[in-house]
Amino acid sequence: MSRARARVRRVTIAASLVLGAIIWQVAGHYTSDAFWAPLSATLASLVEVVRTGVLLRQAVSSFELYLAGLVVAVVVGAPLGMLLARVGWLRVALEDYIMMLYATPMVALIPFILSIMGFGFAPKMLVVFLFAVFPVLYNTIEGARSVRPELVEVAKSFRSGEWRLWCDVLIPYTMPFTMTGVRQAIARGLVGMVAAEFFLSPSGLGQMIMMGSQNFDTAGMLAAILIIVLLGVALMDLGRHLEGRFARWRSYSP
Amino acid sequence: MRATIETESKRVMASGAAQPRIRISRAGMRYDAIEVFRDVDLDVGDREVVAIIGPSGCGKTTLLRCIDGLLPLTAGELRVEGEPVRGPREGVAMVFQHFGLFPWKTVAQNVAYGLKMAGQRPDAIAAKVAECIKLVGLAGFEHYYPHQISGGMQQRCGLARALAVEPRVLLMDEPFGAVDAQTREILQFELLKIWEMRPTTMVFVTHSIDEAVLMGDRIVVLKGRPSSVHEMVEVDLPRPRSRATLTLPRFAQLREHVWSTLMAEALEAEHEVKK
């Protein structure tokens, strides 16, 4: 029964993807090349950029930017979140700023970052960082603050010091919450990466999209977008996997 | 009252110790405007088992946490092994009502926790953990996580974690309050067996009159607002105790006595609500 249902599911997914590809192909034939390119032309363009090495170079450049921003966001966001959860006055002092920045569409800050920091790698990384850091920070604070008081009491009862309390209780307890933040940061960081490559000095996959658009090379543009889509799907999967790994016991409540 | 004090001092003399394991004198606790208990006096001798019973909100658990050093008293004095309690001490261990297991640690890792905090060597920890897991009947479940085992097994794990540090004073906060009735009975008799094998001073909080009479040498009845020691009931049932203890006429007598002491207040409270 369930095996039959699983097969139906697989067939439906495959049919949906094939149908999507056909619509893409047909739509490309009936519209101007300036608006839309058929799937075949897009794939041909993709093969071309792979062959010349342009894609690899640009993708690596994008990924470096993305990874640098994301790693700094996690490395700053997670410990800062833990600290804010434990130190009451610091949290009260910074809480409003964090909420304001979390609510601000980060794209609005890009012109400001441009005028202050110019066109280098650092301002672009800052954009990715700003997109990614708040989900990590926010979820970590929420997690660390929700630690079950009984567990802290157990640690105290067995005469744990503050440092051991962090290692044995606070950090493991907060990890699944932080991972939820990381999963969100993985998606938001990708948005930040493309935004930075559009609006600061053009580079990477963002630059490929821009150039394709400006030169009416729609197939080239769609090829770059397709790569970003695939990258996004793969990264979201990775994020969900990471979250699941640390969340096995999360529903546990005695 | 005087009679109680005399029997207590006799007990302390008989145990051969110069001082009781726990000495609580004129203890009081208040949170801001609310006074929880006042003028609580209690001496607990070596290897004595004391049950604390009383209506909800009377401060039983608070008193237990004070003995463990998790909370400071706001009045009076509390000494364990002759020293004033200023924080959690070596030689005192607690079993928590909701088990207090770390959900990211396995059964074995949870049992090892107290030993690790005490700074013991890894090989000593491993031996002790295996021994205690066997003692509480969890052999074969070492590598399970708390969410994979039943409530009763989780509390066995909580008990093993406390026993592992070889406490001279074992505190238990409604240890079987969060498990179902059948499991509760099984665990009570197992705890009695474990206590016979390695008797320690034991103070436990419970809502169950049967549990208090079955396990305790004495029962402290806390009552009033703020609460204080309303009565100290001597449980003169023979040890070792087992399921047969439940059938003794004396058990029924004691049970009835504690019941009427407690229920007088419960009935009053009910009456108040109706008014």
Short mmCIF file of C-alpha atoms in Angstrom, two decimals:
data_model
loop_
_atom_site.label_atom_id
_atom_site.label_comp_id
_atom_site.label_asym_id
_atom_site.label_seq_id
_atom_site.Cartn_x
_atom_site.Cartn_y
_atom_site.Cartn_z
CA MET A 1 0.00 0.00 0.00
CA SER A 2 2.56 2.55 1.11
CA ARG A 3 5.00 1.33 -1.53
CA ALA A 4 2.35 1.83 -4.22
CA ARG A 5 1.66 5.29 -2.85
CA ALA A 6 5.37 6.12 -2.91
CA ARG A 7 5.56 5.06 -6.57
CA VAL A 8 2.57 7.28 -7.45
CA ARG A 9 4.34 10.13 -5.69
CA ARG A 10 7.57 9.61 -7.64
CA VAL A 11 5.73 9.39 -10.96
CA THR A 12 3.79 12.59 -10.16
CA ILE A 13 6.99 14.48 -9.35
CA ALA A 14 8.70 13.26 -12.53
CA ALA A 15 5.66 14.13 -14.65
CA SER A 16 5.49 17.59 -13.10
CA LEU A 17 9.17 18.27 -13.84
CA VAL A 18 8.87 16.99 -17.43
CA LEU A 19 5.77 19.10 -18.00
CA GLY A 20 7.59 22.16 -16.61
CA ALA A 21 10.50 21.55 -18.99
CA ILE A 22 8.12 21.20 -21.97
CA ILE A 23 6.31 24.45 -21.10
CA TRP A 24 9.68 26.18 -20.77
CA GLN A 25 10.77 24.86 -24.15
CA VAL A 26 7.51 25.73 -25.94
CA ALA A 27 7.21 29.16 -24.33
CA GLY A 28 10.74 29.92 -25.58
CA HIS A 29 9.76 29.17 -29.18
CA TYR A 30 6.71 31.45 -29.17
CA THR A 31 8.30 34.51 -27.52
CA SER A 32 11.03 36.89 -28.53
CA ASP A 33 14.57 35.86 -27.60
CA ALA A 34 14.85 39.12 -25.64
CA PHE A 35 12.22 37.94 -23.16
CA TRP A 36 12.61 34.20 -22.84
CA ALA A 37 14.89 31.50 -24.15
CA PRO A 38 13.87 27.87 -24.70
CA LEU A 39 15.25 25.24 -22.33
CA SER A 40 17.44 23.82 -25.10
CA ALA A 41 19.11 27.20 -25.70
CA THR A 42 19.54 27.69 -21.94
CA LEU A 43 21.20 24.29 -21.59
CA ALA A 44 23.41 24.99 -24.61
CA SER A 45 24.48 28.25 -23.02
CA LEU A 46 25.13 26.40 -19.77
CA VAL A 47 27.35 23.88 -21.55
CA GLU A 48 29.21 26.77 -23.18
CA VAL A 49 29.97 28.56 -19.89
CA VAL A 50 30.98 25.28 -18.30
CA ARG A 51 33.31 24.52 -21.23
CA THR A 52 35.00 27.94 -21.17
CA GLY A 53 35.35 27.81 -17.38
CA VAL A 54 33.42 31.05 -16.90
CA LEU A 55 30.78 29.34 -14.79
CA LEU A 56 33.26 27.68 -12.46
CA ARG A 57 35.17 30.93 -11.96
CA GLN A 58 32.04 32.98 -11.25
CA ALA A 59 30.42 30.31 -9.11
CA VAL A 60 33.57 29.97 -6.99
CA SER A 61 33.69 33.75 -6.59
CA SER A 62 30.04 33.81 -5.49
CA PHE A 63 30.43 30.86 -3.19
CA GLU A 64 33.49 32.36 -1.49
CA LEU A 65 31.49 35.48 -0.75
CA TYR A 66 28.50 33.49 0.44
CA LEU A 67 30.45 31.14 2.65
CA ALA A 68 32.55 33.91 4.22
CA GLY A 69 29.44 35.93 5.11
CA LEU A 70 27.55 32.90 6.39
CA VAL A 71 30.41 31.55 8.51
CA VAL A 72 31.00 34.93 10.15
CA ALA A 73 27.24 35.22 10.77
CA VAL A 74 27.15 31.85 12.59
CA VAL A 75 30.43 32.44 14.45
CA VAL A 76 29.21 35.84 15.67
CA GLY A 77 25.48 35.12 15.99
CA ALA A 78 25.54 31.89 18.01
CA PRO A 79 27.93 32.92 20.83
CA LEU A 80 26.46 36.43 21.00
CA GLY A 81 22.98 34.92 21.27
CA MET A 82 24.09 32.66 24.14
CA LEU A 83 25.71 35.60 25.90
CA LEU A 84 22.63 37.80 25.50
CA ALA A 85 20.43 35.02 26.86
CA ARG A 86 22.59 34.68 30.00
CA VAL A 87 23.42 38.35 30.67
CA GLY A 88 20.16 40.14 31.37
CA TRP A 89 21.25 43.79 31.23
CA LEU A 90 23.12 43.30 27.96
CA ARG A 91 20.02 41.74 26.41
CA VAL A 92 17.78 44.54 27.61
CA ALA A 93 20.24 47.09 26.20
CA LEU A 94 20.53 45.48 22.75
CA GLU A 95 17.14 43.81 22.29
CA ASP A 96 15.46 46.75 20.57
CA TYR A 97 18.31 47.25 18.10
CA ILE A 98 18.23 43.58 17.20
CA MET A 99 14.47 43.66 16.64
CA MET A 100 14.78 46.80 14.50
CA LEU A 101 17.55 45.35 12.36
CA TYR A 102 15.77 41.98 12.08
CA ALA A 103 12.67 43.77 10.80
CA THR A 104 14.60 45.99 8.34
CA PRO A 105 14.80 44.74 4.75
CA MET A 106 18.58 44.57 4.44
CA VAL A 107 18.48 45.70 0.80
CA ALA A 108 17.58 49.15 2.15
CA LEU A 109 21.02 49.36 3.77
CA ILE A 110 23.01 48.55 0.63
CA PRO A 111 23.35 52.13 -0.74
CA PHE A 112 24.50 53.19 2.71
CA ILE A 113 27.08 50.40 2.90
CA LEU A 114 28.25 51.33 -0.61
CA SER A 115 28.82 54.96 0.28
CA ILE A 116 30.72 54.08 3.45
CA MET A 117 32.75 51.02 2.42
CA GLY A 118 33.01 51.27 -1.37
CA PHE A 119 33.34 48.37 -3.80
CA GLY A 120 35.67 45.77 -2.25
CA PHE A 121 35.04 42.23 -0.98
CA ALA A 122 34.43 43.42 2.58
CA PRO A 123 31.22 45.44 1.95
CA LYS A 124 29.75 42.55 -0.05
CA MET A 125 30.57 40.14 2.73
CA LEU A 126 28.97 42.54 5.19
CA VAL A 127 25.74 42.40 3.16
CA VAL A 128 25.68 38.58 3.24
CA PHE A 129 26.51 38.73 6.96
CA LEU A 130 23.67 41.17 7.69
CA PHE A 131 21.19 39.03 5.78
CA ALA A 132 22.28 35.87 7.61
CA VAL A 133 23.17 36.88 11.16
CA PHE A 134 19.78 37.83 12.58
CA PRO A 135 17.98 34.50 12.23
CA VAL A 136 20.96 32.82 13.95
CA LEU A 137 21.09 35.42 16.70
CA TYR A 138 17.35 35.52 17.25
CA ASN A 139 16.81 31.76 17.38
CA THR A 140 19.82 31.26 19.64
CA ILE A 141 18.54 33.82 22.14
CA GLU A 142 15.09 32.24 22.13
CA GLY A 143 16.60 28.78 22.57
CA ALA A 144 19.02 29.65 25.34
CA ARG A 145 16.31 31.52 27.23
CA SER A 146 13.95 28.56 27.08
CA VAL A 147 16.43 26.16 28.74
CA ARG A 148 14.49 24.09 31.29
CA PRO A 149 15.26 25.53 34.75
CA GLU A 150 15.26 22.00 36.16
CA LEU A 151 18.29 21.10 34.03
CA VAL A 152 20.21 24.12 35.31
CA GLU A 153 19.23 23.05 38.83
CA VAL A 154 20.50 19.51 38.18
CA ALA A 155 23.84 20.96 37.10
CA LYS A 156 24.02 23.18 40.18
CA SER A 157 22.98 20.29 42.45
CA PHE A 158 25.87 18.22 41.09
CA ARG A 159 28.12 21.21 41.72
CA SER A 160 28.84 22.22 38.15
CA GLY A 161 30.78 25.45 37.65
CA GLU A 162 29.56 28.16 35.27
CA TRP A 163 31.94 27.05 32.49
CA ARG A 164 30.85 23.40 32.73
CA LEU A 165 27.22 24.55 32.89
CA TRP A 166 27.72 26.17 29.47
CA CYS A 167 29.41 23.11 27.96
CA ASP A 168 27.12 20.45 29.45
CA VAL A 169 23.74 22.19 29.52
CA LEU A 170 23.35 25.56 27.79
CA ILE A 171 25.20 24.86 24.54
CA PRO A 172 23.75 21.38 23.88
CA TYR A 173 20.27 22.60 24.80
CA THR A 174 20.48 25.62 22.50
CA MET A 175 22.08 23.81 19.54
CA PRO A 176 18.82 22.71 17.83
CA PHE A 177 17.43 26.24 18.07
CA THR A 178 20.63 27.69 16.63
CA MET A 179 20.41 25.15 13.81
CA THR A 180 16.90 26.38 12.95
CA GLY A 181 18.48 29.83 12.69
CA VAL A 182 21.29 28.46 10.53
CA ARG A 183 18.77 26.86 8.18
CA GLN A 184 17.03 30.22 7.77
CA ALA A 185 20.39 31.97 7.43
CA ILE A 186 21.40 29.61 4.63
CA ALA A 187 18.41 30.80 2.57
CA ARG A 188 18.66 34.47 3.50
CA GLY A 189 22.43 34.54 2.91
CA LEU A 190 21.85 33.43 -0.67
CA VAL A 191 19.52 36.38 -1.20
CA GLY A 192 22.18 38.62 0.34
CA MET A 193 24.83 37.22 -1.97
CA VAL A 194 22.87 37.99 -5.16
CA ALA A 195 21.84 41.42 -3.83
CA ALA A 196 25.46 42.28 -3.02
CA GLU A 197 26.59 41.16 -6.47
CA PHE A 198 23.90 43.24 -8.15
CA PHE A 199 24.17 46.46 -6.21
CA LEU A 200 27.81 46.62 -5.09
CA SER A 201 30.65 45.78 -7.50
CA PRO A 202 29.18 43.22 -9.92
CA SER A 203 30.82 39.80 -9.58
CA GLY A 204 30.04 36.09 -9.61
CA LEU A 205 26.71 34.61 -10.62
CA GLY A 206 24.99 37.96 -10.01
CA GLN A 207 27.25 39.55 -12.59
CA MET A 208 26.43 36.77 -15.08
CA ILE A 209 22.72 37.51 -14.67
CA MET A 210 23.29 41.26 -15.06
CA MET A 211 25.46 40.84 -18.16
CA GLY A 212 23.00 38.42 -19.75
CA SER A 213 20.21 40.86 -19.15
CA GLN A 214 22.13 43.88 -20.51
CA ASN A 215 23.31 42.02 -23.65
CA PHE A 216 19.89 40.50 -24.37
CA ASP A 217 21.55 37.11 -23.85
CA THR A 218 18.46 35.64 -22.21
CA ALA A 219 19.77 32.07 -22.44
CA GLY A 220 22.94 33.05 -20.57
CA MET A 221 20.93 34.84 -17.93
CA LEU A 222 18.61 31.88 -17.42
CA ALA A 223 21.60 29.54 -17.20
CA ALA A 224 23.03 31.59 -14.30
CA ILE A 225 19.61 31.74 -12.59
CA LEU A 226 19.24 27.97 -12.99
CA ILE A 227 22.58 27.46 -11.24
CA ILE A 228 21.47 29.69 -8.34
CA VAL A 229 18.19 27.76 -8.08
CA LEU A 230 20.05 24.45 -7.91
CA LEU A 231 22.49 25.89 -5.39
CA GLY A 232 19.59 27.14 -3.28
CA VAL A 233 17.79 23.78 -3.33
CA ALA A 234 20.98 21.91 -2.39
CA LEU A 235 21.78 24.33 0.44
CA MET A 236 18.24 24.22 1.84
CA ASP A 237 18.48 20.44 1.90
CA LEU A 238 21.78 20.67 3.73
CA GLY A 239 20.19 23.09 6.21
CA ARG A 240 17.26 20.79 6.89
CA HIS A 241 19.64 17.87 7.34
CA LEU A 242 21.76 19.86 9.81
CA GLU A 243 18.68 20.93 11.76
CA GLY A 244 17.31 17.39 11.88
CA ARG A 245 20.62 16.02 13.17
CA PHE A 246 20.55 18.22 16.25
CA ALA A 247 16.79 18.14 16.81
CA ARG A 248 16.24 14.46 17.54
CA TRP A 249 15.38 15.01 21.18
CA ARG A 250 13.77 18.40 20.73
CA SER A 251 10.18 17.21 21.19
CA TYR A 252 11.19 15.46 24.44
CA SER A 253 9.25 16.68 27.45
CA PRO A 254 9.05 14.47 30.53
CA MET B 1 6.39 17.93 71.29
CA ARG B 2 8.82 17.24 74.11
CA ALA B 3 8.37 13.53 73.58
CA THR B 4 9.33 13.91 69.93
CA ILE B 5 12.51 15.74 70.79
CA GLU B 6 13.48 13.04 73.27
CA THR B 7 12.97 10.20 70.83
CA GLU B 8 14.98 12.12 68.29
CA SER B 9 17.93 12.65 70.56
CA LYS B 10 17.78 8.97 71.51
CA ARG B 11 17.88 8.05 67.85
CA VAL B 12 20.88 10.25 67.28
CA MET B 13 22.66 8.73 70.30
CA ALA B 14 21.82 5.22 69.19
CA SER B 15 23.29 5.80 65.73
CA GLY B 16 26.54 6.67 67.48
CA ALA B 17 26.98 9.96 65.66
CA ALA B 18 27.91 13.08 67.61
CA GLN B 19 25.53 15.13 65.49
CA PRO B 20 22.60 14.47 63.18
CA ARG B 21 23.25 14.32 59.42
CA ILE B 22 20.85 17.18 58.90
CA ARG B 23 19.91 19.75 61.51
CA ILE B 24 17.29 22.32 60.63
CA SER B 25 16.51 24.91 63.29
CA ARG B 26 13.90 27.64 63.16
CA ALA B 27 14.08 27.62 59.37
CA GLY B 28 12.00 30.17 57.51
CA MET B 29 11.51 31.02 53.86
CA ARG B 30 9.79 33.92 52.22
CA TYR B 31 9.51 35.16 48.64
CA ASP B 32 8.84 38.89 48.85
CA ALA B 33 5.43 39.16 50.50
CA ILE B 34 4.72 35.43 50.67
CA GLU B 35 6.00 33.52 53.65
CA VAL B 36 6.23 29.86 52.65
CA PHE B 37 7.27 28.24 55.93
CA ARG B 38 8.39 29.41 59.33
CA ASP B 39 10.06 27.95 62.41
CA VAL B 40 10.68 24.54 60.92
CA ASP B 41 12.77 22.33 63.19
CA LEU B 42 13.95 18.96 62.00
CA ASP B 43 16.87 16.70 62.82
CA VAL B 44 17.56 13.75 60.57
CA GLY B 45 19.86 11.06 61.93
CA ASP B 46 22.32 8.86 60.14
CA ARG B 47 20.59 6.37 57.79
CA GLU B 48 17.21 7.69 58.80
CA VAL B 49 14.45 7.96 56.21
CA VAL B 50 12.19 11.00 56.59
CA ALA B 51 9.13 11.67 54.46
CA ILE B 52 7.83 15.23 54.11
CA ILE B 53 4.15 15.42 53.35
CA GLY B 54 1.68 18.27 53.22
CA PRO B 55 -0.86 20.05 51.04
CA SER B 56 0.19 21.60 47.73
CA GLY B 57 2.04 24.86 48.08
CA CYS B 58 3.16 24.22 51.67
CA GLY B 59 6.83 24.48 50.73
CA LYS B 60 7.86 20.80 50.84
CA THR B 61 9.90 21.05 47.67
CA THR B 62 11.30 24.43 48.68
CA LEU B 63 12.55 22.95 51.96
CA LEU B 64 14.16 20.07 50.09
CA ARG B 65 15.92 22.47 47.71
CA CYS B 66 17.18 24.42 50.71
CA ILE B 67 18.69 21.21 52.15
CA ASP B 68 20.36 20.57 48.77
CA GLY B 69 21.83 24.09 48.89
CA LEU B 70 20.01 25.23 45.76
CA LEU B 71 18.15 27.92 47.71
CA PRO B 72 19.24 29.86 50.79
CA LEU B 73 16.90 30.03 53.78
CA THR B 74 15.65 33.50 54.64
CA ALA B 75 15.58 32.70 58.36
CA GLY B 76 17.01 30.12 60.74
CA GLU B 77 19.83 27.69 60.27
CA LEU B 78 20.47 24.57 58.24
CA ARG B 79 23.44 22.30 58.86
CA VAL B 80 24.46 19.16 57.01
CA GLU B 81 27.09 17.03 58.75
CA GLY B 82 27.63 19.87 61.19
CA GLU B 83 28.42 22.50 58.59
CA PRO B 84 26.12 25.33 57.58
CA VAL B 85 24.78 24.83 54.04
CA ARG B 86 25.94 27.57 51.67
CA GLY B 87 25.44 25.77 48.38
CA PRO B 88 25.27 22.25 46.94
CA ARG B 89 27.68 20.01 48.87
CA GLU B 90 29.66 16.88 48.24
CA GLY B 91 27.88 13.89 49.80
CA VAL B 92 24.38 15.18 49.09
CA ALA B 93 22.52 14.18 45.93
CA MET B 94 19.05 14.88 44.63
CA VAL B 95 16.52 12.93 42.57
CA PHE B 96 14.27 15.31 40.66
CA GLN B 97 10.53 15.13 40.20
CA HIS B 98 10.64 15.38 36.42
CA PHE B 99 13.81 13.26 36.32
CA GLY B 100 16.05 16.17 35.19
CA LEU B 101 17.76 13.98 32.61
CA PHE B 102 19.77 15.63 29.85
CA PRO B 103 17.90 14.64 26.69
CA TRP B 104 21.04 14.80 24.50
CA LYS B 105 22.89 12.34 26.74
CA THR B 106 22.38 8.57 26.78
CA VAL B 107 21.39 6.71 29.94
CA ALA B 108 25.05 5.89 30.64
CA GLN B 109 26.17 9.48 30.01
CA ASN B 110 23.44 10.79 32.30
CA VAL B 111 24.44 8.42 35.08
CA ALA B 112 28.07 9.46 34.62
CA TYR B 113 27.24 13.16 34.92
CA GLY B 114 27.65 13.56 38.69
CA LEU B 115 30.88 11.56 38.69
CA LYS B 116 32.25 13.73 35.90
CA MET B 117 31.38 16.86 37.87
CA ALA B 118 33.17 15.35 40.88
CA GLY B 119 36.27 15.07 38.72
CA GLN B 120 36.65 11.29 38.84
CA ARG B 121 38.88 9.34 36.46
CA PRO B 122 37.26 7.91 33.31
CA ASP B 123 37.91 4.25 34.21
CA ALA B 124 36.50 4.75 37.71
CA ILE B 125 33.45 6.46 36.17
CA ALA B 126 32.88 3.62 33.71
CA ALA B 127 32.96 0.98 36.46
CA LYS B 128 30.68 2.97 38.76
CA VAL B 129 28.19 3.72 35.95
CA ALA B 130 27.93 0.05 35.00
CA GLU B 131 27.39 -0.91 38.64
CA CYS B 132 24.65 1.67 39.25
CA ILE B 133 22.85 0.96 36.00
CA LYS B 134 22.71 -2.70 37.02
CA LEU B 135 21.55 -1.78 40.53
CA VAL B 136 18.49 0.12 39.25
CA GLY B 137 17.68 -2.51 36.63
CA LEU B 138 18.63 -0.56 33.51
CA ALA B 139 21.23 -3.00 32.17
CA GLY B 140 20.91 -3.23 28.39
CA PHE B 141 19.61 0.33 28.08
CA GLU B 142 22.94 2.14 28.51
CA HIS B 143 22.92 3.62 25.03
CA TYR B 144 19.29 4.67 24.85
CA TYR B 145 18.30 8.33 25.01
CA PRO B 146 15.72 9.51 27.57
CA HIS B 147 13.05 10.07 24.91
CA GLN B 148 13.37 6.43 23.86
CA ILE B 149 12.52 4.93 27.28
CA SER B 150 9.47 4.97 29.57
CA GLY B 151 8.93 7.39 32.45
CA GLY B 152 9.67 4.69 35.00
CA MET B 153 12.97 3.86 33.32
CA GLN B 154 13.82 7.54 33.12
CA GLN B 155 13.43 7.86 36.88
CA ARG B 156 15.53 4.72 37.39
CA CYS B 157 18.17 6.59 35.43
CA GLY B 158 17.71 9.68 37.63
CA LEU B 159 18.08 7.48 40.71
CA ALA B 160 21.22 5.81 39.33
CA ARG B 161 22.76 9.22 38.63
CA ALA B 162 22.20 10.24 42.26
CA LEU B 163 23.40 6.89 43.70
CA ALA B 164 26.53 6.94 41.55
CA VAL B 165 28.13 9.73 43.56
CA GLU B 166 27.64 7.60 46.72
CA PRO B 167 25.76 10.26 48.64
CA ARG B 168 25.53 10.12 52.43
CA VAL B 169 22.33 12.13 52.12
CA LEU B 170 19.85 11.32 49.34
CA LEU B 171 17.11 13.87 48.67
CA MET B 172 14.12 13.00 46.51
CA ASP B 173 11.52 15.43 45.29
CA GLU B 174 8.30 13.51 44.61
CA PRO B 175 10.47 10.89 42.94
CA PHE B 176 7.57 8.83 41.61
CA GLY B 177 5.10 11.67 41.10
CA ALA B 178 5.50 11.74 37.33
CA VAL B 179 5.05 8.01 36.64
CA ASP B 180 1.89 5.92 36.45
CA ALA B 181 0.43 4.14 39.50
CA GLN B 182 1.69 0.62 38.72
CA THR B 183 5.19 1.79 37.91
CA ARG B 184 5.15 3.85 41.06
CA GLU B 185 4.56 0.78 43.22
CA ILE B 186 7.24 -1.23 41.48
CA LEU B 187 9.75 1.58 41.95
CA GLN B 188 8.84 2.01 45.63
CA PHE B 189 9.65 -1.61 46.42
CA GLU B 190 12.83 -1.49 44.37
CA LEU B 191 13.94 1.63 46.19
CA LEU B 192 13.32 -0.13 49.52
CA LYS B 193 15.49 -3.03 48.33
CA ILE B 194 18.25 -0.69 47.19
CA TRP B 195 18.09 1.16 50.51
CA GLU B 196 18.51 -2.16 52.40
CA MET B 197 21.62 -2.89 50.32
CA ARG B 198 23.16 0.53 50.87
CA PRO B 199 21.33 2.48 53.57
CA THR B 200 21.81 6.24 53.49
CA THR B 201 20.11 9.18 55.11
CA MET B 202 17.12 9.90 52.95
CA VAL B 203 14.68 12.80 52.88
CA PHE B 204 11.87 12.68 50.37
CA VAL B 205 8.86 14.76 49.50
CA THR B 206 5.66 13.00 48.54
CA HIS B 207 1.95 13.52 48.04
CA SER B 208 1.23 9.87 48.70
CA ILE B 209 0.37 8.90 52.29
CA ASP B 210 0.98 5.21 51.49
CA GLU B 211 4.42 6.01 50.14
CA ALA B 212 5.29 8.09 53.21
CA VAL B 213 4.21 5.32 55.64
CA LEU B 214 5.79 2.52 53.60
CA MET B 215 9.20 4.13 53.19
CA GLY B 216 9.68 6.52 56.11
CA ASP B 217 11.06 6.10 59.62
CA ARG B 218 9.31 9.35 60.39
CA ILE B 219 6.79 11.50 58.59
CA VAL B 220 6.94 15.27 58.82
CA VAL B 221 3.50 16.79 58.26
CA LEU B 222 3.77 20.41 57.10
CA LYS B 223 0.64 22.52 57.43
CA GLY B 224 -0.65 26.05 57.71
CA ARG B 225 0.05 29.37 55.98
CA PRO B 226 2.92 29.95 56.39
CA SER B 227 3.41 26.28 57.04
CA SER B 228 5.34 24.74 59.89
CA VAL B 229 5.80 21.25 61.30
CA HIS B 230 2.28 20.30 62.32
CA GLU B 231 3.10 16.82 63.45
CA MET B 232 5.97 14.35 63.49
CA VAL B 233 4.72 10.80 63.03
CA GLU B 234 7.00 7.96 64.11
CA VAL B 235 6.63 5.00 61.77
CA ASP B 236 7.41 1.98 63.93
CA LEU B 237 6.99 -0.62 61.20
CA PRO B 238 9.70 -3.30 61.09
CA ARG B 239 12.37 -3.33 58.40
CA PRO B 240 13.10 -4.70 55.88
CA ARG B 241 9.81 -3.54 54.45
CA SER B 242 8.15 -5.06 51.44
CA ARG B 243 4.73 -5.69 49.96
CA ALA B 244 3.85 -7.63 53.13
CA THR B 245 4.23 -4.40 55.12
CA LEU B 246 1.12 -3.07 53.41
CA THR B 247 -1.00 -5.78 55.05
CA LEU B 248 0.08 -5.06 58.66
CA PRO B 249 -2.65 -3.63 60.90
CA ARG B 250 -0.14 -1.05 62.14
CA PHE B 251 0.34 0.17 58.55
CA ALA B 252 -3.40 0.80 58.26
CA GLN B 253 -3.43 2.60 61.62
CA LEU B 254 -0.58 4.92 60.69
CA ARG B 255 -2.04 5.52 57.29
CA GLU B 256 -5.36 6.45 58.83
CA HIS B 257 -3.66 8.77 61.32
CA VAL B 258 -1.75 10.70 58.65
CA TRP B 259 -4.83 10.76 56.45
CA SER B 260 -7.01 12.40 59.11
CA THR B 261 -4.25 14.91 59.97
CA LEU B 262 -3.95 15.95 56.33
CA MET B 263 -7.57 15.71 55.34
CA ALA B 264 -8.81 17.98 58.12
CA GLU B 265 -7.07 20.77 56.25
CA ALA B 266 -8.11 19.61 52.82
CA LEU B 267 -11.75 19.57 53.90
CA GLU B 268 -11.41 23.05 55.36
CA ALA B 269 -9.90 24.28 52.11
CA GLU B 270 -12.76 22.77 50.16
CA HIS B 271 -15.21 24.46 52.47
CA GLU B 272 -13.49 27.81 51.94
CA VAL B 273 -13.84 27.53 48.18
CA LYS B 274 -17.57 26.86 48.55
CA LYS B 275 -18.00 29.98 50.67
#
